[in-house]
Structure formats: structure tokens, C-alpha cells
Amino acid sequence: MEQAKQQSTLVSAIGWIMLVAGLLGVVGLGLNMVFLGLYEQGDGGVSLTPDEVSEMPPLFFRILERVWLILGLAWASCLVMGLAGLGVVRRREWGRLLSILLLAISVLVGFVGAYASLGADAATMDGTMIPRPVSIVLNTGLALLTAVLHGWLIWKLNTPAVRAEFKKVP
């Protein structure tokens, strides 16, 4: 009789967190897209005065122009994260590899965001609540913290003991 493999609690936690967060994102963003679609078909009931429009930061309008693209990409990424979590929970090799890829991408996105805050011009930062130096320090610090945490998780998912838990079959 084959002895059952010991399963890492940390790996199970990673899988469940990714699965639940991904599913919550899919449902939440899906509802946002439904409500936005209904809102756009109706009157909307919102009208801004020229004074209100002039007080809004330019970044607000850039986001508003691309809201469907942003919501769609966020929804798709939550779906992929949920699938990766399911793969990790079921101890599938594709789930482990997809989780590692998502963790690495999040590190990259964190550093891209921190770099973007360094090069943000006054028009982009206009109307934000956080002073630029504070924003730079926070963004850089969060990028570094994310890199350390996700780097450790990637390392943990690549240890021989954890790799042995995963099946290469679909």
C-alpha cells in the first residue's frame, strides 16, 4: 500500500487564499460590470457642473475612458488567480506553476507602479490626497515588501518537498 504524502499547510493556505480571493473578485467585478452596463443604458442620473469637472484630476478621466478595459482585465486576472488557487488546492503542477507566474507578475507590477510614481508629472498627481514624496516612499516600500513576501512564497513553492506534493497530470 502506498503511503499518503504529507501536505504542506502553507501550500494549502496559499491555494485557498488564491481560490477564494479569485472567486470573490470574479463575482464582485462581474456585478460591477452588470451594474455599469445597466447604468450606461439608463440616464445615469449624474450630471456634473463645469466647476466640478474642472476640480477633478486628469487621471480620473483617463480611468473613466478605459473603465471597461480595466474591469475586463481585472475580472480575467481574478479568474486566472482562482484557477491557479484551485490547481494548488488540488495539488496540480499547472496550478503551482501558474501561481508562481502570478506571484512573479505581481512583483513586476509593483515595481512598475513604483517607477511610474517616480515619473508622474504634476498633471497626473494633481488632486491626489497624498503628497508626492510620501507616495513615492509608500509605493517603493510596498513594492519591496511585495517582492520579499512573494519571493519567499515562490521559493517555498519550488522546494523539493513542496514540488513532490504536486501531480503532473491534468
CSV table of C-alpha atoms in Angstrom, one decimal:
chain,number,residue,atom,x,y,z
A,1,MET,CA,0.0,0.0,0.0
A,2,GLU,CA,1.3,3.4,-0.9
A,3,GLN,CA,1.7,5.8,1.9
A,4,ALA,CA,-0.1,9.2,1.7
A,5,LYS,CA,2.1,12.2,1.0
A,6,GLN,CA,2.3,14.8,3.7
A,7,GLN,CA,0.7,18.0,2.5
A,8,SER,CA,2.1,21.4,3.5
A,9,THR,CA,-0.4,23.6,5.4
A,10,LEU,CA,1.3,26.7,3.9
A,11,VAL,CA,0.7,25.4,0.4
A,12,SER,CA,-3.0,24.6,1.2
A,13,ALA,CA,-3.4,28.1,2.7
A,14,ILE,CA,-1.8,29.7,-0.5
A,15,GLY,CA,-4.2,27.7,-2.7
A,16,TRP,CA,-7.3,28.5,-0.6
A,17,ILE,CA,-6.5,32.2,-0.4
A,18,MET,CA,-5.9,32.4,-4.1
A,19,LEU,CA,-9.1,30.4,-4.9
A,20,VAL,CA,-11.4,32.4,-2.5
A,21,ALA,CA,-9.9,35.8,-3.5
A,22,GLY,CA,-10.1,35.0,-7.2
A,23,LEU,CA,-13.8,33.9,-6.9
A,24,LEU,CA,-14.7,36.9,-4.8
A,25,GLY,CA,-13.1,39.1,-7.5
A,26,VAL,CA,-14.9,37.3,-10.3
A,27,VAL,CA,-18.2,37.7,-8.6
A,28,GLY,CA,-17.6,41.3,-7.4
A,29,LEU,CA,-16.2,42.6,-10.7
A,30,GLY,CA,-18.9,40.7,-12.6
A,31,LEU,CA,-21.6,42.5,-10.6
A,32,ASN,CA,-19.8,45.8,-11.2
A,33,MET,CA,-19.8,45.2,-14.9
A,34,VAL,CA,-23.5,44.3,-14.8
A,35,PHE,CA,-24.4,47.4,-12.9
A,36,LEU,CA,-22.2,49.6,-15.0
A,37,GLY,CA,-23.9,48.2,-18.1
A,38,LEU,CA,-27.3,48.9,-16.7
A,39,TYR,CA,-26.2,52.4,-15.6
A,40,GLU,CA,-24.9,53.2,-19.1
A,41,GLN,CA,-28.1,52.2,-20.7
A,42,GLY,CA,-30.2,54.4,-18.5
A,43,ASP,CA,-30.0,58.1,-17.9
A,44,GLY,CA,-27.4,57.5,-15.1
A,45,GLY,CA,-28.8,60.4,-13.1
A,46,VAL,CA,-25.5,62.1,-12.8
A,47,SER,CA,-24.6,65.4,-14.3
A,48,LEU,CA,-21.5,67.3,-13.4
A,49,THR,CA,-21.3,71.1,-13.4
A,50,PRO,CA,-18.3,72.6,-15.2
A,51,ASP,CA,-16.8,73.6,-11.9
A,52,GLU,CA,-17.0,70.1,-10.6
A,53,VAL,CA,-15.4,68.8,-13.8
A,54,SER,CA,-12.5,71.3,-13.5
A,55,GLU,CA,-11.8,70.2,-10.0
A,56,MET,CA,-11.3,66.5,-10.9
A,57,PRO,CA,-7.8,65.2,-11.6
A,58,PRO,CA,-6.9,64.3,-15.2
A,59,LEU,CA,-6.2,60.8,-14.1
A,60,PHE,CA,-9.9,60.3,-13.2
A,61,PHE,CA,-10.9,61.0,-16.8
A,62,ARG,CA,-8.2,58.6,-18.2
A,63,ILE,CA,-9.5,55.9,-16.0
A,64,LEU,CA,-13.1,56.7,-16.9
A,65,GLU,CA,-12.4,56.5,-20.6
A,66,ARG,CA,-11.0,53.0,-20.1
A,67,VAL,CA,-13.3,51.6,-17.4
A,68,TRP,CA,-14.5,48.6,-19.4
A,69,LEU,CA,-10.9,47.6,-20.3
A,70,ILE,CA,-9.8,48.0,-16.7
A,71,LEU,CA,-12.8,46.0,-15.4
A,72,GLY,CA,-12.3,43.3,-18.0
A,73,LEU,CA,-8.6,42.8,-17.3
A,74,ALA,CA,-9.3,42.8,-13.5
A,75,TRP,CA,-12.0,40.2,-14.0
A,76,ALA,CA,-9.9,38.0,-16.2
A,77,SER,CA,-6.9,38.2,-13.7
A,78,CYS,CA,-9.2,37.2,-10.9
A,79,LEU,CA,-10.5,34.3,-12.9
A,80,VAL,CA,-6.9,33.1,-13.6
A,81,MET,CA,-6.0,33.6,-9.9
A,82,GLY,CA,-9.0,31.5,-8.9
A,83,LEU,CA,-8.0,28.7,-11.3
A,84,ALA,CA,-4.4,28.8,-10.0
A,85,GLY,CA,-5.7,28.5,-6.5
A,86,LEU,CA,-7.9,25.6,-7.5
A,87,GLY,CA,-4.9,23.9,-9.1
A,88,VAL,CA,-2.8,24.4,-5.9
A,89,VAL,CA,-5.6,23.1,-3.6
A,90,ARG,CA,-5.9,20.0,-5.9
A,91,ARG,CA,-2.0,19.7,-6.0
A,92,ARG,CA,-1.8,20.0,-9.8
A,93,GLU,CA,1.6,21.0,-11.2
A,94,TRP,CA,-0.1,23.5,-13.6
A,95,GLY,CA,-1.6,25.3,-10.5
A,96,ARG,CA,1.8,25.5,-8.8
A,97,LEU,CA,3.4,26.9,-12.0
A,98,LEU,CA,0.5,29.4,-12.6
A,99,SER,CA,0.7,30.5,-9.0
A,100,ILE,CA,4.4,31.2,-9.3
A,101,LEU,CA,3.8,33.1,-12.5
A,102,LEU,CA,1.1,35.2,-10.9
A,103,LEU,CA,3.3,35.9,-7.9
A,104,ALA,CA,6.2,37.0,-10.1
A,105,ILE,CA,3.9,39.2,-12.2
A,106,SER,CA,2.6,40.9,-9.1
A,107,VAL,CA,6.2,41.7,-8.1
A,108,LEU,CA,6.8,43.2,-11.5
A,109,VAL,CA,3.6,45.2,-11.4
A,110,GLY,CA,4.6,46.6,-8.0
A,111,PHE,CA,7.9,47.8,-9.3
A,112,VAL,CA,6.4,49.3,-12.4
A,113,GLY,CA,3.9,51.1,-10.3
A,114,ALA,CA,6.6,52.4,-8.0
A,115,TYR,CA,8.7,53.5,-11.0
A,116,ALA,CA,5.6,55.2,-12.5
A,117,SER,CA,5.1,57.2,-9.3
A,118,LEU,CA,8.7,58.5,-9.7
A,119,GLY,CA,8.0,59.8,-13.1
A,120,ALA,CA,4.5,61.0,-12.5
A,121,ASP,CA,4.0,64.6,-13.7
A,122,ALA,CA,2.1,67.3,-11.9
A,123,ALA,CA,-1.0,66.8,-14.1
A,124,THR,CA,-1.2,63.1,-13.1
A,125,MET,CA,-0.7,63.8,-9.4
A,126,ASP,CA,-2.9,66.8,-9.4
A,127,GLY,CA,-5.8,66.3,-7.0
A,128,THR,CA,-4.4,63.3,-5.2
A,129,MET,CA,-4.7,63.2,-1.4
A,130,ILE,CA,-1.1,62.0,-0.7
A,131,PRO,CA,1.9,64.3,-1.2
A,132,ARG,CA,4.2,63.1,-3.9
A,133,PRO,CA,7.2,62.3,-1.7
A,134,VAL,CA,5.0,60.2,0.6
A,135,SER,CA,3.5,58.5,-2.4
A,136,ILE,CA,7.0,57.6,-3.7
A,137,VAL,CA,8.1,56.2,-0.4
A,138,LEU,CA,4.9,54.2,0.1
A,139,ASN,CA,4.9,52.8,-3.4
A,140,THR,CA,8.5,51.8,-3.3
A,141,GLY,CA,8.2,50.3,0.2
A,142,LEU,CA,5.1,48.3,-0.8
A,143,ALA,CA,6.9,47.1,-4.0
A,144,LEU,CA,9.8,45.9,-1.9
A,145,LEU,CA,7.6,44.3,0.7
A,146,THR,CA,5.6,42.5,-2.0
A,147,ALA,CA,8.9,41.4,-3.7
A,148,VAL,CA,10.2,39.9,-0.4
A,149,LEU,CA,7.0,38.2,0.5
A,150,HIS,CA,6.2,36.8,-3.0
A,151,GLY,CA,9.9,35.9,-3.5
A,152,TRP,CA,9.7,33.8,-0.3
A,153,LEU,CA,6.4,32.2,-1.5
A,154,ILE,CA,7.9,31.4,-4.9
A,155,TRP,CA,11.0,29.9,-3.2
A,156,LYS,CA,8.7,27.8,-0.9
A,157,LEU,CA,6.7,26.6,-3.9
A,158,ASN,CA,9.9,25.5,-5.5
A,159,THR,CA,11.3,23.5,-2.6
A,160,PRO,CA,11.7,19.7,-3.3
A,161,ALA,CA,9.3,18.8,-0.5
A,162,VAL,CA,6.5,21.0,-1.9
A,163,ARG,CA,7.2,20.0,-5.5
A,164,ALA,CA,6.8,16.4,-4.5
A,165,GLU,CA,3.2,17.1,-3.4
A,166,PHE,CA,2.1,18.1,-6.9
A,167,LYS,CA,0.9,15.8,-9.7
A,168,LYS,CA,1.9,16.4,-13.3
A,169,VAL,CA,-1.3,15.1,-14.7
A,170,PRO,CA,-4.1,17.5,-15.6
